[in-house]
Amino acid sequence: MADQIDAKDQRYPFELPLLEYDFDALAPVIDAKTMELHHDKHHQAYVDNLNKAIVEHKDLQEKTLSELLSDLDNVPEAARGAVRNNGGGHINHSMFWKLMKSGGGKPSGAISDAINRDFGSFDDFKTKFNEAGVKQFGSGWVFVYADGDALKIQSMPNQDTPLHKGVEPIFGNDVWEHAYYLTYNNRRPDYLKAWWDVVDWDAIAGRYEQLRGK
Ligand code: MN3
């Protein structure tokens, strides 16, 4: 929904964003049951547990999610782990849903130029990204972010985000088993390869432009 506040700018109480497409829109790359569980159960749980974690912390309720995650040192220790995990879960998944659409596409414009400049070709870029996803031990994400002008690929564990270092990711893929297990079972490399077929490059180009403007 256009009038819903983006997760990074939300303050307590945090809210689950509505999916802008049907659960089966990304099938067969991501099956409908996985989408339903992933959005309605997993993401909802991150939102609920984030709200619970700061229900007693009035000072933290003043901060946006982006402010909380980029300044964890100033979150009291009793709430820090829960904010890191569930706040990260909320911001990562809120980004993730918007990076995908039925039919996908190909990069174009400035983001395509940057990929070719920094990785040689789109195919080489995808290979490096997929390798980072395969190598991430256990649960986590693979992110692309800008380091100055240069694009970087970085895998991170659990629900961590480059925001912990003050850097907003351009995009990322979820490599938790819950993201792919029903269709791909243990075959994470197959999921990583197939995922590119539902990536919305217009959405990524929009994020890239917005982040470059900062
Ligand atoms: Mn997930």
PDB file of C-alpha atoms and ligand atoms in Angstrom:
ATOM      1  CA  MET A   1       0.000   0.000   0.000  1.00  0.00           C
ATOM      2  CA  ALA A   2       1.356   3.346  -1.040  1.00  0.00           C
ATOM      3  CA  ASP A   3       0.249   5.100   2.126  1.00  0.00           C
ATOM      4  CA  GLN A   4       1.930   2.613   4.456  1.00  0.00           C
ATOM      5  CA  ILE A   5       5.097   3.942   6.077  1.00  0.00           C
ATOM      6  CA  ASP A   6       8.240   2.115   4.964  1.00  0.00           C
ATOM      7  CA  ALA A   7       9.586  -0.118   7.738  1.00  0.00           C
ATOM      8  CA  LYS A   8      12.824   1.826   8.114  1.00  0.00           C
ATOM      9  CA  ASP A   9      10.871   5.003   8.920  1.00  0.00           C
ATOM     10  CA  GLN A  10       8.334   3.330  11.212  1.00  0.00           C
ATOM     11  CA  ARG A  11       8.307   3.904  14.955  1.00  0.00           C
ATOM     12  CA  TYR A  12       6.670   1.780  17.646  1.00  0.00           C
ATOM     13  CA  PRO A  13       4.210   0.159  17.243  1.00  0.00           C
ATOM     14  CA  PHE A  14       5.679  -1.458  14.141  1.00  0.00           C
ATOM     15  CA  GLU A  15       3.393  -2.917  11.490  1.00  0.00           C
ATOM     16  CA  LEU A  16       3.593  -5.719   8.967  1.00  0.00           C
ATOM     17  CA  PRO A  17       3.530  -4.283   5.427  1.00  0.00           C
ATOM     18  CA  LEU A  18       0.900  -5.695   3.087  1.00  0.00           C
ATOM     19  CA  LEU A  19       2.224  -7.781   0.196  1.00  0.00           C
ATOM     20  CA  GLU A  20       1.619  -5.931  -3.065  1.00  0.00           C
ATOM     21  CA  TYR A  21       1.061  -9.173  -5.001  1.00  0.00           C
ATOM     22  CA  ASP A  22      -0.639 -12.528  -4.463  1.00  0.00           C
ATOM     23  CA  PHE A  23       1.101 -15.378  -2.644  1.00  0.00           C
ATOM     24  CA  ASP A  24       1.334 -17.321  -5.928  1.00  0.00           C
ATOM     25  CA  ALA A  25       2.663 -14.393  -8.002  1.00  0.00           C
ATOM     26  CA  LEU A  26       6.277 -15.565  -7.819  1.00  0.00           C
ATOM     27  CA  ALA A  27       5.583 -19.263  -8.479  1.00  0.00           C
ATOM     28  CA  PRO A  28       7.195 -21.526  -9.486  1.00  0.00           C
ATOM     29  CA  VAL A  29      10.381 -19.722  -8.343  1.00  0.00           C
ATOM     30  CA  ILE A  30       8.879 -19.165  -4.882  1.00  0.00           C
ATOM     31  CA  ASP A  31       5.793 -21.267  -4.151  1.00  0.00           C
ATOM     32  CA  ALA A  32       2.607 -19.794  -2.678  1.00  0.00           C
ATOM     33  CA  LYS A  33       2.804 -21.682   0.627  1.00  0.00           C
ATOM     34  CA  THR A  34       6.341 -20.435   1.238  1.00  0.00           C
ATOM     35  CA  MET A  35       5.241 -16.867   0.530  1.00  0.00           C
ATOM     36  CA  GLU A  36       2.252 -17.167   2.850  1.00  0.00           C
ATOM     37  CA  LEU A  37       4.241 -18.624   5.737  1.00  0.00           C
ATOM     38  CA  HIS A  38       7.182 -16.299   5.148  1.00  0.00           C
ATOM     39  CA  HIS A  39       5.098 -13.115   5.126  1.00  0.00           C
ATOM     40  CA  ASP A  40       2.167 -13.936   7.416  1.00  0.00           C
ATOM     41  CA  LYS A  41       4.002 -16.032  10.025  1.00  0.00           C
ATOM     42  CA  HIS A  42       7.754 -15.357   9.966  1.00  0.00           C
ATOM     43  CA  HIS A  43       7.656 -11.648   9.206  1.00  0.00           C
ATOM     44  CA  GLN A  44       4.645 -11.109  11.501  1.00  0.00           C
ATOM     45  CA  ALA A  45       6.576 -12.787  14.336  1.00  0.00           C
ATOM     46  CA  TYR A  46       9.526 -10.396  13.850  1.00  0.00           C
ATOM     47  CA  VAL A  47       7.141  -7.444  14.046  1.00  0.00           C
ATOM     48  CA  ASP A  48       5.362  -8.779  17.143  1.00  0.00           C
ATOM     49  CA  ASN A  49       8.597  -9.633  18.946  1.00  0.00           C
ATOM     50  CA  LEU A  50      10.129  -6.251  18.082  1.00  0.00           C
ATOM     51  CA  ASN A  51       7.093  -4.513  19.577  1.00  0.00           C
ATOM     52  CA  LYS A  52       7.337  -6.702  22.692  1.00  0.00           C
ATOM     53  CA  ALA A  53      11.048  -5.975  23.050  1.00  0.00           C
ATOM     54  CA  ILE A  54      10.540  -2.232  23.389  1.00  0.00           C
ATOM     55  CA  VAL A  55       7.090  -2.058  24.964  1.00  0.00           C
ATOM     56  CA  GLU A  56       8.698  -0.982  28.266  1.00  0.00           C
ATOM     57  CA  HIS A  57      11.304   1.313  26.642  1.00  0.00           C
ATOM     58  CA  LYS A  58       9.619   4.678  26.009  1.00  0.00           C
ATOM     59  CA  ASP A  59      12.877   6.240  24.815  1.00  0.00           C
ATOM     60  CA  LEU A  60      13.335   3.554  22.144  1.00  0.00           C
ATOM     61  CA  GLN A  61       9.761   4.073  20.950  1.00  0.00           C
ATOM     62  CA  GLU A  62      10.753   7.583  19.822  1.00  0.00           C
ATOM     63  CA  LYS A  63      13.292   6.191  17.344  1.00  0.00           C
ATOM     64  CA  THR A  64      12.712   4.960  13.816  1.00  0.00           C
ATOM     65  CA  LEU A  65      13.659   1.376  12.999  1.00  0.00           C
ATOM     66  CA  SER A  66      16.554   2.648  10.922  1.00  0.00           C
ATOM     67  CA  GLU A  67      17.815   4.706  13.881  1.00  0.00           C
ATOM     68  CA  LEU A  68      17.533   1.727  16.245  1.00  0.00           C
ATOM     69  CA  LEU A  69      19.440  -0.644  13.951  1.00  0.00           C
ATOM     70  CA  SER A  70      22.212   1.786  13.060  1.00  0.00           C
ATOM     71  CA  ASP A  71      22.878   2.602  16.722  1.00  0.00           C
ATOM     72  CA  LEU A  72      22.542  -0.668  18.657  1.00  0.00           C
ATOM     73  CA  ASP A  73      25.114   0.482  21.225  1.00  0.00           C
ATOM     74  CA  ASN A  74      22.489   2.888  22.523  1.00  0.00           C
ATOM     75  CA  VAL A  75      19.846   0.188  22.892  1.00  0.00           C
ATOM     76  CA  PRO A  76      19.876  -1.079  26.512  1.00  0.00           C
ATOM     77  CA  GLU A  77      21.491  -4.494  26.776  1.00  0.00           C
ATOM     78  CA  ALA A  78      18.248  -6.145  27.944  1.00  0.00           C
ATOM     79  CA  ALA A  79      16.567  -5.264  24.627  1.00  0.00           C
ATOM     80  CA  ARG A  80      19.568  -5.202  22.276  1.00  0.00           C
ATOM     81  CA  GLY A  81      19.540  -8.798  21.044  1.00  0.00           C
ATOM     82  CA  ALA A  82      15.791  -8.781  20.454  1.00  0.00           C
ATOM     83  CA  VAL A  83      15.952  -5.440  18.608  1.00  0.00           C
ATOM     84  CA  ARG A  84      18.851  -6.644  16.479  1.00  0.00           C
ATOM     85  CA  ASN A  85      17.156  -9.921  15.501  1.00  0.00           C
ATOM     86  CA  ASN A  86      13.525  -8.843  15.198  1.00  0.00           C
ATOM     87  CA  GLY A  87      14.161  -5.283  14.025  1.00  0.00           C
ATOM     88  CA  GLY A  88      16.551  -6.696  11.439  1.00  0.00           C
ATOM     89  CA  GLY A  89      13.928  -9.262  10.469  1.00  0.00           C
ATOM     90  CA  HIS A  90      11.348  -6.519   9.997  1.00  0.00           C
ATOM     91  CA  ILE A  91      13.527  -4.207   7.911  1.00  0.00           C
ATOM     92  CA  ASN A  92      15.099  -6.982   5.813  1.00  0.00           C
ATOM     93  CA  HIS A  93      11.808  -8.633   4.895  1.00  0.00           C
ATOM     94  CA  SER A  94      10.070  -5.309   4.237  1.00  0.00           C
ATOM     95  CA  MET A  95      12.774  -4.590   1.659  1.00  0.00           C
ATOM     96  CA  PHE A  96      12.721  -8.145   0.285  1.00  0.00           C
ATOM     97  CA  TRP A  97       9.008  -8.232  -0.676  1.00  0.00           C
ATOM     98  CA  LYS A  98       9.425  -5.080  -2.720  1.00  0.00           C
ATOM     99  CA  LEU A  99      12.417  -6.407  -4.662  1.00  0.00           C
ATOM    100  CA  MET A 100      10.422  -9.099  -6.384  1.00  0.00           C
ATOM    101  CA  LYS A 101       7.662  -9.283  -8.962  1.00  0.00           C
ATOM    102  CA  SER A 102       6.107 -11.804 -11.270  1.00  0.00           C
ATOM    103  CA  GLY A 103       8.240 -12.125 -14.402  1.00  0.00           C
ATOM    104  CA  GLY A 104      11.271 -10.321 -12.986  1.00  0.00           C
ATOM    105  CA  GLY A 105      13.467  -8.444 -15.469  1.00  0.00           C
ATOM    106  CA  LYS A 106      17.015  -7.390 -16.234  1.00  0.00           C
ATOM    107  CA  PRO A 107      19.111  -4.545 -14.809  1.00  0.00           C
ATOM    108  CA  SER A 108      19.323  -1.383 -16.871  1.00  0.00           C
ATOM    109  CA  GLY A 109      20.622   2.156 -16.530  1.00  0.00           C
ATOM    110  CA  ALA A 110      22.942   3.253 -13.719  1.00  0.00           C
ATOM    111  CA  ILE A 111      22.724   0.047 -11.664  1.00  0.00           C
ATOM    112  CA  SER A 112      23.540  -2.036 -14.739  1.00  0.00           C
ATOM    113  CA  ASP A 113      26.523   0.211 -15.539  1.00  0.00           C
ATOM    114  CA  ALA A 114      27.781  -0.103 -11.944  1.00  0.00           C
ATOM    115  CA  ILE A 115      27.444  -3.909 -12.012  1.00  0.00           C
ATOM    116  CA  ASN A 116      29.390  -4.154 -15.281  1.00  0.00           C
ATOM    117  CA  ARG A 117      32.044  -1.735 -14.029  1.00  0.00           C
ATOM    118  CA  ASP A 118      32.611  -3.498 -10.684  1.00  0.00           C
ATOM    119  CA  PHE A 119      32.004  -7.154 -11.622  1.00  0.00           C
ATOM    120  CA  GLY A 120      32.726  -7.368 -15.364  1.00  0.00           C
ATOM    121  CA  SER A 121      29.280  -8.589 -16.366  1.00  0.00           C
ATOM    122  CA  PHE A 122      25.832  -9.322 -14.957  1.00  0.00           C
ATOM    123  CA  ASP A 123      26.582 -13.063 -15.135  1.00  0.00           C
ATOM    124  CA  ASP A 124      29.809 -12.649 -13.146  1.00  0.00           C
ATOM    125  CA  PHE A 125      27.951 -10.520 -10.616  1.00  0.00           C
ATOM    126  CA  LYS A 126      25.254 -13.168 -10.173  1.00  0.00           C
ATOM    127  CA  THR A 127      27.907 -15.880  -9.771  1.00  0.00           C
ATOM    128  CA  LYS A 128      29.650 -13.913  -6.988  1.00  0.00           C
ATOM    129  CA  PHE A 129      26.349 -13.123  -5.260  1.00  0.00           C
ATOM    130  CA  ASN A 130      25.216 -16.764  -5.419  1.00  0.00           C
ATOM    131  CA  GLU A 131      28.585 -17.955  -4.084  1.00  0.00           C
ATOM    132  CA  ALA A 132      28.248 -15.605  -1.118  1.00  0.00           C
ATOM    133  CA  GLY A 133      24.773 -17.037  -0.482  1.00  0.00           C
ATOM    134  CA  VAL A 134      25.951 -20.634  -0.649  1.00  0.00           C
ATOM    135  CA  LYS A 135      28.893 -19.936   1.669  1.00  0.00           C
ATOM    136  CA  GLN A 136      26.821 -18.191   4.349  1.00  0.00           C
ATOM    137  CA  PHE A 137      26.810 -20.870   7.062  1.00  0.00           C
ATOM    138  CA  GLY A 138      23.362 -21.385   8.528  1.00  0.00           C
ATOM    139  CA  SER A 139      20.809 -18.591   8.325  1.00  0.00           C
ATOM    140  CA  GLY A 140      21.416 -15.164   6.887  1.00  0.00           C
ATOM    141  CA  TRP A 141      21.257 -12.793   3.954  1.00  0.00           C
ATOM    142  CA  VAL A 142      23.337 -11.712   0.998  1.00  0.00           C
ATOM    143  CA  PHE A 143      23.340  -7.942   0.510  1.00  0.00           C
ATOM    144  CA  VAL A 144      24.555  -5.527  -2.136  1.00  0.00           C
ATOM    145  CA  TYR A 145      25.485  -2.079  -0.895  1.00  0.00           C
ATOM    146  CA  ALA A 146      27.465   0.905  -2.136  1.00  0.00           C
ATOM    147  CA  ASP A 147      30.870   1.586  -0.576  1.00  0.00           C
ATOM    148  CA  GLY A 148      31.419   5.080  -1.898  1.00  0.00           C
ATOM    149  CA  ASP A 149      30.734   4.480  -5.587  1.00  0.00           C
ATOM    150  CA  ALA A 150      31.718   0.802  -5.582  1.00  0.00           C
ATOM    151  CA  LEU A 151      29.146  -1.961  -5.322  1.00  0.00           C
ATOM    152  CA  LYS A 152      29.942  -4.584  -2.694  1.00  0.00           C
ATOM    153  CA  ILE A 153      28.470  -8.039  -2.052  1.00  0.00           C
ATOM    154  CA  GLN A 154      28.311  -9.020   1.612  1.00  0.00           C
ATOM    155  CA  SER A 155      26.721 -12.000   3.335  1.00  0.00           C
ATOM    156  CA  MET A 156      25.622 -11.529   6.937  1.00  0.00           C
ATOM    157  CA  PRO A 157      24.313 -13.988   9.578  1.00  0.00           C
ATOM    158  CA  ASN A 158      20.818 -14.148  11.058  1.00  0.00           C
ATOM    159  CA  GLN A 159      18.873 -10.890  10.533  1.00  0.00           C
ATOM    160  CA  ASP A 160      21.909  -8.620  10.561  1.00  0.00           C
ATOM    161  CA  THR A 161      21.934  -5.717   8.119  1.00  0.00           C
ATOM    162  CA  PRO A 162      24.626  -3.386   6.756  1.00  0.00           C
ATOM    163  CA  LEU A 163      22.703  -0.694   8.665  1.00  0.00           C
ATOM    164  CA  HIS A 164      24.621  -1.803  11.765  1.00  0.00           C
ATOM    165  CA  LYS A 165      27.533  -0.062  10.029  1.00  0.00           C
ATOM    166  CA  GLY A 166      25.320   2.812   8.955  1.00  0.00           C
ATOM    167  CA  VAL A 167      24.958   1.609   5.354  1.00  0.00           C
ATOM    168  CA  GLU A 168      21.548   0.959   3.833  1.00  0.00           C
ATOM    169  CA  PRO A 169      21.569  -2.049   1.477  1.00  0.00           C
ATOM    170  CA  ILE A 170      20.538  -1.604  -2.166  1.00  0.00           C
ATOM    171  CA  PHE A 171      19.057  -5.092  -2.194  1.00  0.00           C
ATOM    172  CA  GLY A 172      19.488  -8.569  -0.777  1.00  0.00           C
ATOM    173  CA  ASN A 173      18.301 -12.152  -0.797  1.00  0.00           C
ATOM    174  CA  ASP A 174      17.111 -14.201   2.154  1.00  0.00           C
ATOM    175  CA  VAL A 175      19.021 -17.493   2.492  1.00  0.00           C
ATOM    176  CA  TRP A 176      17.254 -18.771   5.606  1.00  0.00           C
ATOM    177  CA  GLU A 177      15.861 -22.252   4.971  1.00  0.00           C
ATOM    178  CA  HIS A 178      12.316 -20.920   5.501  1.00  0.00           C
ATOM    179  CA  ALA A 179      12.768 -18.898   2.294  1.00  0.00           C
ATOM    180  CA  TYR A 180      13.209 -21.926   0.034  1.00  0.00           C
ATOM    181  CA  TYR A 181      12.880 -25.284   1.808  1.00  0.00           C
ATOM    182  CA  LEU A 182       9.381 -26.321   0.613  1.00  0.00           C
ATOM    183  CA  THR A 183      10.370 -26.129  -3.068  1.00  0.00           C
ATOM    184  CA  TYR A 184      14.142 -26.594  -3.005  1.00  0.00           C
ATOM    185  CA  ASN A 185      14.634 -28.656   0.185  1.00  0.00           C
ATOM    186  CA  ASN A 186      18.349 -28.475   1.013  1.00  0.00           C
ATOM    187  CA  ARG A 187      19.326 -27.169  -2.452  1.00  0.00           C
ATOM    188  CA  ARG A 188      20.115 -23.566  -1.601  1.00  0.00           C
ATOM    189  CA  PRO A 189      22.244 -23.104  -4.766  1.00  0.00           C
ATOM    190  CA  ASP A 190      19.182 -23.937  -6.926  1.00  0.00           C
ATOM    191  CA  TYR A 191      17.080 -21.369  -5.060  1.00  0.00           C
ATOM    192  CA  LEU A 192      19.771 -18.702  -5.429  1.00  0.00           C
ATOM    193  CA  LYS A 193      19.999 -19.343  -9.179  1.00  0.00           C
ATOM    194  CA  ALA A 194      16.234 -19.338  -9.718  1.00  0.00           C
ATOM    195  CA  TRP A 195      15.646 -16.216  -7.605  1.00  0.00           C
ATOM    196  CA  TRP A 196      17.001 -13.919 -10.329  1.00  0.00           C
ATOM    197  CA  ASP A 197      13.903 -14.749 -12.428  1.00  0.00           C
ATOM    198  CA  VAL A 198      11.647 -12.834 -10.009  1.00  0.00           C
ATOM    199  CA  VAL A 199      13.937  -9.899  -9.201  1.00  0.00           C
ATOM    200  CA  ASP A 200      12.298  -6.524  -9.896  1.00  0.00           C
ATOM    201  CA  TRP A 201      15.152  -4.458 -11.358  1.00  0.00           C
ATOM    202  CA  ASP A 202      13.006  -1.357 -11.613  1.00  0.00           C
ATOM    203  CA  ALA A 203      12.542  -1.475  -7.839  1.00  0.00           C
ATOM    204  CA  ILE A 204      16.290  -1.984  -7.319  1.00  0.00           C
ATOM    205  CA  ALA A 205      17.121   0.856  -9.724  1.00  0.00           C
ATOM    206  CA  GLY A 206      14.778   3.075  -7.709  1.00  0.00           C
ATOM    207  CA  ARG A 207      16.488   2.186  -4.418  1.00  0.00           C
ATOM    208  CA  TYR A 208      19.901   2.700  -6.005  1.00  0.00           C
ATOM    209  CA  GLU A 209      18.974   6.168  -7.256  1.00  0.00           C
ATOM    210  CA  GLN A 210      17.498   7.115  -3.884  1.00  0.00           C
ATOM    211  CA  LEU A 211      20.538   5.889  -1.938  1.00  0.00           C
ATOM    212  CA  ARG A 212      22.982   7.579  -4.299  1.00  0.00           C
ATOM    213  CA  GLY A 213      21.154  10.842  -3.724  1.00  0.00           C
ATOM    214  CA  LYS A 214      21.949  10.716   0.006  1.00  0.00           C
TER     215      LYS A 214
HETATM  216 MN   MN3 B   1      13.034 -14.786   5.904  1.00  0.00          MN
END
